[in-house]
mmCIF file of C-alpha atoms in Angstrom:
data_model
loop_
_atom_site.group_PDB
_atom_site.id
_atom_site.type_symbol
_atom_site.label_atom_id
_atom_site.label_comp_id
_atom_site.label_asym_id
_atom_site.label_seq_id
_atom_site.Cartn_x
_atom_site.Cartn_y
_atom_site.Cartn_z
ATOM 1 C CA MET K 1 -17.317 65.346 6.995
ATOM 2 C CA THR K 2 -18.622 63.202 9.860
ATOM 3 C CA TRP K 3 -17.575 63.217 13.499
ATOM 4 C CA ASN K 4 -17.791 60.250 15.838
ATOM 5 C CA THR K 5 -19.373 61.319 19.118
ATOM 6 C CA GLU K 6 -17.033 58.964 20.977
ATOM 7 C CA GLU K 7 -13.922 60.638 19.575
ATOM 8 C CA SER K 8 -10.806 60.578 21.757
ATOM 9 C CA PRO K 9 -7.355 62.163 21.297
ATOM 10 C CA THR K 10 -6.075 58.870 19.904
ATOM 11 C CA ALA K 11 -9.041 58.253 17.584
ATOM 12 C CA LEU K 12 -8.338 57.601 13.927
ATOM 13 C CA ARG K 13 -8.921 60.283 11.322
ATOM 14 C CA VAL K 14 -10.243 58.304 8.372
ATOM 15 C CA LEU K 15 -11.281 58.746 4.757
ATOM 16 C CA ALA K 16 -13.970 56.571 3.146
ATOM 17 C CA VAL K 17 -13.861 56.291 -0.665
ATOM 18 C CA ASP K 18 -16.516 54.653 -2.853
ATOM 19 C CA ASP K 19 -18.135 55.765 -6.109
ATOM 20 C CA GLU K 20 -21.510 54.222 -5.168
ATOM 21 C CA LYS K 21 -23.357 56.537 -2.785
ATOM 22 C CA PRO K 22 -25.354 53.841 -0.918
ATOM 23 C CA ALA K 23 -22.164 51.856 -0.311
ATOM 24 C CA LEU K 24 -20.327 55.006 0.782
ATOM 25 C CA ASP K 25 -23.148 55.985 3.141
ATOM 26 C CA GLU K 26 -23.084 52.500 4.689
ATOM 27 C CA LEU K 27 -19.309 52.558 5.092
ATOM 28 C CA VAL K 28 -19.375 55.985 6.740
ATOM 29 C CA TYR K 29 -22.151 54.903 9.076
ATOM 30 C CA LEU K 30 -20.352 51.721 10.128
ATOM 31 C CA LEU K 31 -17.136 53.660 10.669
ATOM 32 C CA SER K 32 -19.012 56.122 12.866
ATOM 33 C CA THR K 33 -20.067 53.269 15.158
ATOM 34 C CA GLN K 34 -16.464 52.237 15.820
ATOM 35 C CA PRO K 35 -15.075 53.592 19.120
ATOM 36 C CA GLY K 36 -11.583 53.856 17.655
ATOM 37 C CA VAL K 37 -12.681 56.180 14.833
ATOM 38 C CA GLY K 38 -12.959 59.957 15.175
ATOM 39 C CA GLU K 39 -13.060 62.359 12.248
ATOM 40 C CA ILE K 40 -14.483 60.822 9.052
ATOM 41 C CA HIS K 41 -14.060 62.296 5.576
ATOM 42 C CA ARG K 42 -15.737 60.931 2.469
ATOM 43 C CA ALA K 43 -15.050 60.962 -1.268
ATOM 44 C CA GLY K 44 -16.915 59.551 -4.254
ATOM 45 C CA GLU K 45 -13.828 58.984 -6.416
ATOM 46 C CA ALA K 46 -10.044 58.792 -6.171
ATOM 47 C CA THR K 47 -9.242 62.298 -7.419
ATOM 48 C CA GLY K 48 -11.436 63.852 -4.747
ATOM 49 C CA ALA K 49 -9.840 61.548 -2.200
ATOM 50 C CA LEU K 50 -6.377 62.851 -3.129
ATOM 51 C CA ARG K 51 -7.530 66.434 -2.676
ATOM 52 C CA LEU K 52 -8.811 65.598 0.812
ATOM 53 C CA LEU K 53 -5.608 63.751 1.679
ATOM 54 C CA ARG K 54 -3.556 66.797 0.766
ATOM 55 C CA ALA K 55 -5.830 69.117 2.738
ATOM 56 C CA HIS K 56 -6.362 67.093 5.926
ATOM 57 C CA PRO K 57 -4.285 64.775 8.129
ATOM 58 C CA ILE K 58 -5.626 61.256 7.501
ATOM 59 C CA ASP K 59 -4.581 58.156 9.454
ATOM 60 C CA ALA K 60 -6.421 55.515 7.425
ATOM 61 C CA VAL K 61 -8.198 55.184 4.078
ATOM 62 C CA PHE K 62 -11.038 52.710 3.509
ATOM 63 C CA LEU K 63 -11.558 52.434 -0.223
ATOM 64 C CA ASP K 64 -13.303 50.496 -2.939
ATOM 65 C CA ILE K 65 -11.320 48.982 -5.822
ATOM 66 C CA ASP K 66 -13.589 49.250 -8.875
ATOM 67 C CA MET K 67 -14.010 53.005 -9.419
ATOM 68 C CA PRO K 68 -14.028 55.219 -12.534
ATOM 69 C CA GLY K 69 -10.848 57.109 -13.334
ATOM 70 C CA LEU K 70 -8.225 56.011 -10.854
ATOM 71 C CA THR K 71 -9.017 52.609 -9.365
ATOM 72 C CA GLY K 72 -8.586 51.848 -5.689
ATOM 73 C CA MET K 73 -5.422 49.892 -6.491
ATOM 74 C CA GLU K 74 -3.949 52.845 -8.360
ATOM 75 C CA LEU K 75 -4.851 55.195 -5.532
ATOM 76 C CA ALA K 76 -3.211 52.870 -3.010
ATOM 77 C CA GLY K 77 -0.076 52.847 -5.155
ATOM 78 C CA ILE K 78 0.031 56.645 -5.030
ATOM 79 C CA LEU K 79 -0.507 56.651 -1.262
ATOM 80 C CA SER K 80 2.388 54.232 -0.779
ATOM 81 C CA GLU K 81 4.712 56.949 -2.134
ATOM 82 C CA PHE K 82 3.665 59.469 0.535
ATOM 83 C CA ALA K 83 6.347 60.376 3.092
ATOM 84 C CA GLU K 84 3.938 59.239 5.818
ATOM 85 C CA PRO K 85 1.359 57.053 4.029
ATOM 86 C CA PRO K 86 -1.976 56.400 5.716
ATOM 87 C CA ALA K 87 -3.044 52.853 6.501
ATOM 88 C CA VAL K 88 -5.081 51.381 3.636
ATOM 89 C CA VAL K 89 -8.039 49.022 3.976
ATOM 90 C CA PHE K 90 -9.796 47.821 0.836
ATOM 91 C CA VAL K 91 -13.584 47.414 0.966
ATOM 92 C CA THR K 92 -14.745 45.618 -2.168
ATOM 93 C CA ALA K 93 -17.149 43.099 -3.635
ATOM 94 C CA HIS K 94 -14.295 41.364 -5.484
ATOM 95 C CA ASP K 95 -12.254 38.642 -3.802
ATOM 96 C CA ASP K 96 -9.673 38.243 -6.589
ATOM 97 C CA HIS K 97 -7.503 41.283 -5.835
ATOM 98 C CA ALA K 98 -6.421 40.346 -2.314
ATOM 99 C CA VAL K 99 -2.867 39.312 -3.184
ATOM 100 C CA ALA K 100 -2.221 42.526 -5.130
ATOM 101 C CA ALA K 101 -3.771 44.521 -2.288
ATOM 102 C CA PHE K 102 -1.427 43.113 0.328
ATOM 103 C CA ASP K 103 1.524 43.533 -2.022
ATOM 104 C CA LEU K 104 0.674 47.246 -1.907
ATOM 105 C CA GLY K 105 0.883 47.160 1.877
ATOM 106 C CA ALA K 106 -2.839 47.055 2.684
ATOM 107 C CA VAL K 107 -3.652 46.528 6.349
ATOM 108 C CA ASP K 108 -6.824 44.562 5.609
ATOM 109 C CA TYR K 109 -9.133 43.436 2.808
ATOM 110 C CA LEU K 110 -12.867 43.500 3.549
ATOM 111 C CA LEU K 111 -15.564 41.998 1.374
ATOM 112 C CA LYS K 112 -18.991 43.499 0.773
ATOM 113 C CA PRO K 113 -21.589 43.298 2.174
ATOM 114 C CA LEU K 114 -19.602 44.827 4.998
ATOM 115 C CA ARG K 115 -20.184 43.717 8.580
ATOM 116 C CA GLY K 116 -19.573 46.004 11.530
ATOM 117 C CA ALA K 117 -17.695 43.335 13.479
ATOM 118 C CA ARG K 118 -15.318 42.688 10.588
ATOM 119 C CA LEU K 119 -14.746 46.427 10.129
ATOM 120 C CA GLY K 120 -13.982 46.637 13.836
ATOM 121 C CA GLU K 121 -11.193 44.076 13.403
ATOM 122 C CA ALA K 122 -9.597 46.256 10.733
ATOM 123 C CA VAL K 123 -9.830 49.342 12.946
ATOM 124 C CA ARG K 124 -8.243 47.495 15.866
ATOM 125 C CA ARG K 125 -5.448 46.266 13.592
ATOM 126 C CA ILE K 126 -4.670 49.836 12.546
ATOM 127 C CA LEU K 127 -4.725 51.086 16.131
ATOM 128 C CA ALA K 128 -2.473 48.241 17.281
ATOM 129 C CA ALA K 129 0.040 49.024 14.543
ATOM 130 C CA ARG K 130 0.151 52.685 15.595
ATOM 131 C CA VAL K 131 0.988 51.667 19.152
ATOM 132 C CA SER K 132 3.517 48.955 18.393
ATOM 133 C CA VAL K 133 5.452 50.470 15.475
ATOM 134 C CA PRO K 134 7.397 53.721 16.051
ATOM 135 C CA THR K 135 7.103 56.259 13.262
ATOM 136 C CA THR K 136 10.908 56.400 12.986
ATOM 137 C CA VAL K 137 11.254 52.752 11.944
ATOM 138 C CA VAL K 138 13.043 52.341 8.609
ATOM 139 C CA VAL K 139 11.929 49.291 6.621
ATOM 140 C CA GLU K 140 14.861 47.705 4.833
ATOM 141 C CA SER K 141 13.075 44.705 3.320
ATOM 142 C CA ALA K 142 10.539 44.830 0.497
ATOM 143 C CA HIS K 143 8.354 42.396 2.456
ATOM 144 C CA PRO K 144 9.417 42.757 6.128
ATOM 145 C CA SER K 145 6.448 40.850 7.516
ATOM 146 C CA GLU K 146 4.582 39.613 4.476
ATOM 147 C CA VAL K 147 1.143 38.175 4.960
ATOM 148 C CA ILE K 148 -0.837 36.010 2.593
ATOM 149 C CA PRO K 149 -4.605 36.594 2.432
ATOM 150 C CA VAL K 150 -6.645 33.389 2.501
ATOM 151 C CA GLU K 151 -10.304 33.498 1.464
ATOM 152 C CA LEU K 152 -12.684 30.986 3.033
ATOM 153 C CA GLY K 153 -16.451 31.377 3.104
ATOM 154 C CA GLY K 154 -16.259 35.089 2.340
ATOM 155 C CA VAL K 155 -13.896 35.740 5.238
ATOM 156 C CA THR K 156 -10.302 36.869 4.681
ATOM 157 C CA THR K 157 -7.738 35.323 7.023
ATOM 158 C CA LEU K 158 -4.181 36.627 7.092
ATOM 159 C CA VAL K 159 -1.425 34.025 7.247
ATOM 160 C CA ASN K 160 1.942 35.438 8.300
ATOM 161 C CA ARG K 161 4.933 34.216 6.327
ATOM 162 C CA ALA K 162 6.790 33.659 9.612
ATOM 163 C CA ASP K 163 4.196 31.024 10.555
ATOM 164 C CA VAL K 164 4.678 28.953 7.388
ATOM 165 C CA ALA K 165 6.766 25.781 7.793
ATOM 166 C CA TRP K 166 6.537 24.486 4.231
ATOM 167 C CA VAL K 167 4.553 25.015 1.059
ATOM 168 C CA GLU K 168 3.169 22.366 -1.273
ATOM 169 C CA ALA K 169 2.318 22.904 -4.939
ATOM 170 C CA GLU K 170 -1.202 21.993 -6.043
ATOM 171 C CA GLY K 171 -1.404 22.896 -9.721
ATOM 172 C CA ASP K 172 -1.616 26.679 -10.052
ATOM 173 C CA TYR K 173 -2.311 26.903 -6.321
ATOM 174 C CA ALA K 174 -0.098 26.493 -3.262
ATOM 175 C CA ARG K 175 -0.933 24.989 0.125
ATOM 176 C CA LEU K 176 0.654 26.766 3.076
ATOM 177 C CA HIS K 177 1.385 24.455 6.001
ATOM 178 C CA THR K 178 1.511 26.203 9.381
ATOM 179 C CA GLY K 179 1.426 25.196 13.010
ATOM 180 C CA THR K 180 -2.351 25.628 13.053
ATOM 181 C CA GLY K 181 -3.288 23.884 9.798
ATOM 182 C CA SER K 182 -3.017 24.279 6.035
ATOM 183 C CA HIS K 183 -4.358 26.975 3.730
ATOM 184 C CA LEU K 184 -4.873 26.805 -0.033
ATOM 185 C CA VAL K 185 -4.047 30.044 -1.836
ATOM 186 C CA ARG K 186 -4.285 31.092 -5.467
ATOM 187 C CA ILE K 187 -0.547 31.673 -5.882
ATOM 188 C CA PRO K 188 1.808 29.403 -7.848
ATOM 189 C CA LEU K 189 4.702 27.900 -5.918
ATOM 190 C CA SER K 190 7.180 29.550 -8.287
ATOM 191 C CA ALA K 191 5.922 32.996 -7.242
ATOM 192 C CA LEU K 192 6.425 32.260 -3.563
ATOM 193 C CA GLU K 193 9.832 30.767 -4.314
ATOM 194 C CA SER K 194 11.126 34.035 -5.779
ATOM 195 C CA ARG K 195 9.404 36.272 -3.220
ATOM 196 C CA TRP K 196 10.507 34.321 -0.146
ATOM 197 C CA GLU K 197 14.030 33.274 -1.073
ATOM 198 C CA ASP K 198 15.626 36.126 0.879
ATOM 199 C CA ALA K 199 13.403 35.331 3.874
ATOM 200 C CA GLY K 200 14.963 31.888 4.396
ATOM 201 C CA PHE K 201 12.828 29.661 2.165
ATOM 202 C CA LEU K 202 14.235 27.261 -0.409
ATOM 203 C CA ARG K 203 12.553 25.184 -3.075
ATOM 204 C CA VAL K 204 13.875 21.673 -2.481
ATOM 205 C CA HIS K 205 11.638 19.901 -4.984
ATOM 206 C CA ARG K 206 9.303 20.872 -7.806
ATOM 207 C CA SER K 207 6.445 20.423 -5.349
ATOM 208 C CA TYR K 208 7.919 21.753 -2.092
ATOM 209 C CA LEU K 209 9.249 24.977 -0.612
ATOM 210 C CA VAL K 210 10.617 24.773 2.952
ATOM 211 C CA ALA K 211 11.548 27.182 5.756
ATOM 212 C CA LEU K 212 15.260 26.607 6.405
ATOM 213 C CA ARG K 213 14.859 27.634 10.061
ATOM 214 C CA LEU K 214 12.927 24.412 10.696
ATOM 215 C CA VAL K 215 15.346 22.008 9.014
ATOM 216 C CA THR K 216 16.835 19.507 11.475
ATOM 217 C CA GLY K 217 18.688 17.293 9.019
ATOM 218 C CA LEU K 218 18.961 15.394 5.773
ATOM 219 C CA ARG K 219 18.889 11.643 5.358
ATOM 220 C CA SER K 220 19.074 9.084 2.598
ATOM 221 C CA ALA K 221 15.953 7.129 1.709
ATOM 222 C CA GLY K 222 17.053 4.475 -0.756
ATOM 223 C CA ASN K 223 18.388 6.358 -3.763
ATOM 224 C CA ALA K 224 16.661 9.564 -2.715
ATOM 225 C CA THR K 225 17.280 12.310 -0.141
ATOM 226 C CA VAL K 226 14.704 13.716 2.243
ATOM 227 C CA VAL K 227 14.814 16.865 4.350
ATOM 228 C CA CYS K 228 13.574 16.674 7.938
ATOM 229 C CA LEU K 229 11.586 19.550 9.431
ATOM 230 C CA ARG K 230 10.966 19.842 13.154
ATOM 231 C CA ALA K 231 7.491 20.182 14.606
ATOM 232 C CA GLU K 232 6.003 23.694 14.620
ATOM 233 C CA GLY K 233 3.071 24.509 16.864
ATOM 234 C CA ALA K 234 0.384 21.862 16.554
ATOM 235 C CA ALA K 235 1.952 20.432 13.387
ATOM 236 C CA GLY K 236 4.153 17.371 13.740
ATOM 237 C CA ALA K 237 7.608 16.821 12.277
ATOM 238 C CA VAL K 238 7.650 16.064 8.567
ATOM 239 C CA GLU K 239 10.030 14.650 5.954
ATOM 240 C CA LEU K 240 9.911 15.903 2.375
ATOM 241 C CA PRO K 241 11.728 14.707 -0.769
ATOM 242 C CA VAL K 242 14.639 16.707 -2.135
ATOM 243 C CA SER K 243 15.359 16.610 -5.855
ATOM 244 C CA ARG K 244 18.899 15.561 -6.766
ATOM 245 C CA ARG K 245 19.804 18.905 -8.287
ATOM 246 C CA GLN K 246 18.734 20.720 -5.114
ATOM 247 C CA VAL K 247 20.693 18.640 -2.588
ATOM 248 C CA ARG K 248 23.916 20.617 -2.990
ATOM 249 C CA GLU K 249 22.204 24.010 -2.819
ATOM 250 C CA LEU K 250 20.245 22.950 0.255
ATOM 251 C CA LYS K 251 23.434 21.900 2.044
ATOM 252 C CA GLN K 252 25.155 25.144 1.094
ATOM 253 C CA ARG K 253 22.265 27.265 2.311
ATOM 254 C CA LEU K 254 22.148 25.405 5.600
ATOM 255 C CA VAL K 255 25.895 25.574 6.202
ATOM 256 C CA HIS K 256 26.435 29.180 5.159
ATOM 257 C CA GLY K 257 23.070 30.597 6.154
ATOM 258 C CA PRO K 258 22.346 32.466 9.413
ATOM 259 C CA ARG K 259 20.825 29.382 11.074
ATOM 260 C CA GLN K 260 23.132 26.340 11.225
ATOM 261 C CA ASN K 261 20.586 24.021 12.808
ATOM 262 C CA TRP K 262 21.006 20.960 10.628
ATOM 263 C CA SER K 263 23.077 17.770 10.800
ATOM 264 C CA GLN K 264 23.739 15.045 8.268
ATOM 265 C CA ARG K 265 22.257 11.732 9.304
#
């Protein structure tokens, strides 16, 4: 066990988990330099981590993915079933598990070699969530505020679903268009279509998924139909094609949905 000399009553009680001792030592050291971190426990594998979690109150777990026995993903799945699950931050050398990590409710996804500044961002995110979200909140949606991790130059950026205006298919990838730019992610459009349908997104074309809240109207363009989306943030208004078989469903969703902000023109 390690104690941060700057511990305060609101400091996080954390558990660091990694099967490689040098990596674990580095993680514990970097955690000890964070002003928001207090008591630090350590474990070299998932089974030992579970024993510590049952014996001590833990606010956050920083864990590797590739470990013998139970993997970090499997451990996170177990933690998600706790009555009061700790925040989970993955610390790994692999960048191809980010989507699965956030599907498990991870707060952040850090890539090795770990940097103190990047770790500090994760700690601040956990602390902010503790302040802003009451413990009595009941989550009714499977993905109440889903985020999509975007990897660029070894840095993971989180794109909130609520900031996405429309999504464009690019082969097996999808490009998320937001008010601040576009982001290419390794997720097929069909996967986002099924996951985001209940959040107000509709696939209007084989290549496009749109946020219904931004639709301002439909119009004819020759023999085709286009859907008009209003400007969002720094992004300008856009018109996207609608496939013939989707026109009726789009109209029905707009008329009967919670946001009736469209007009035929």
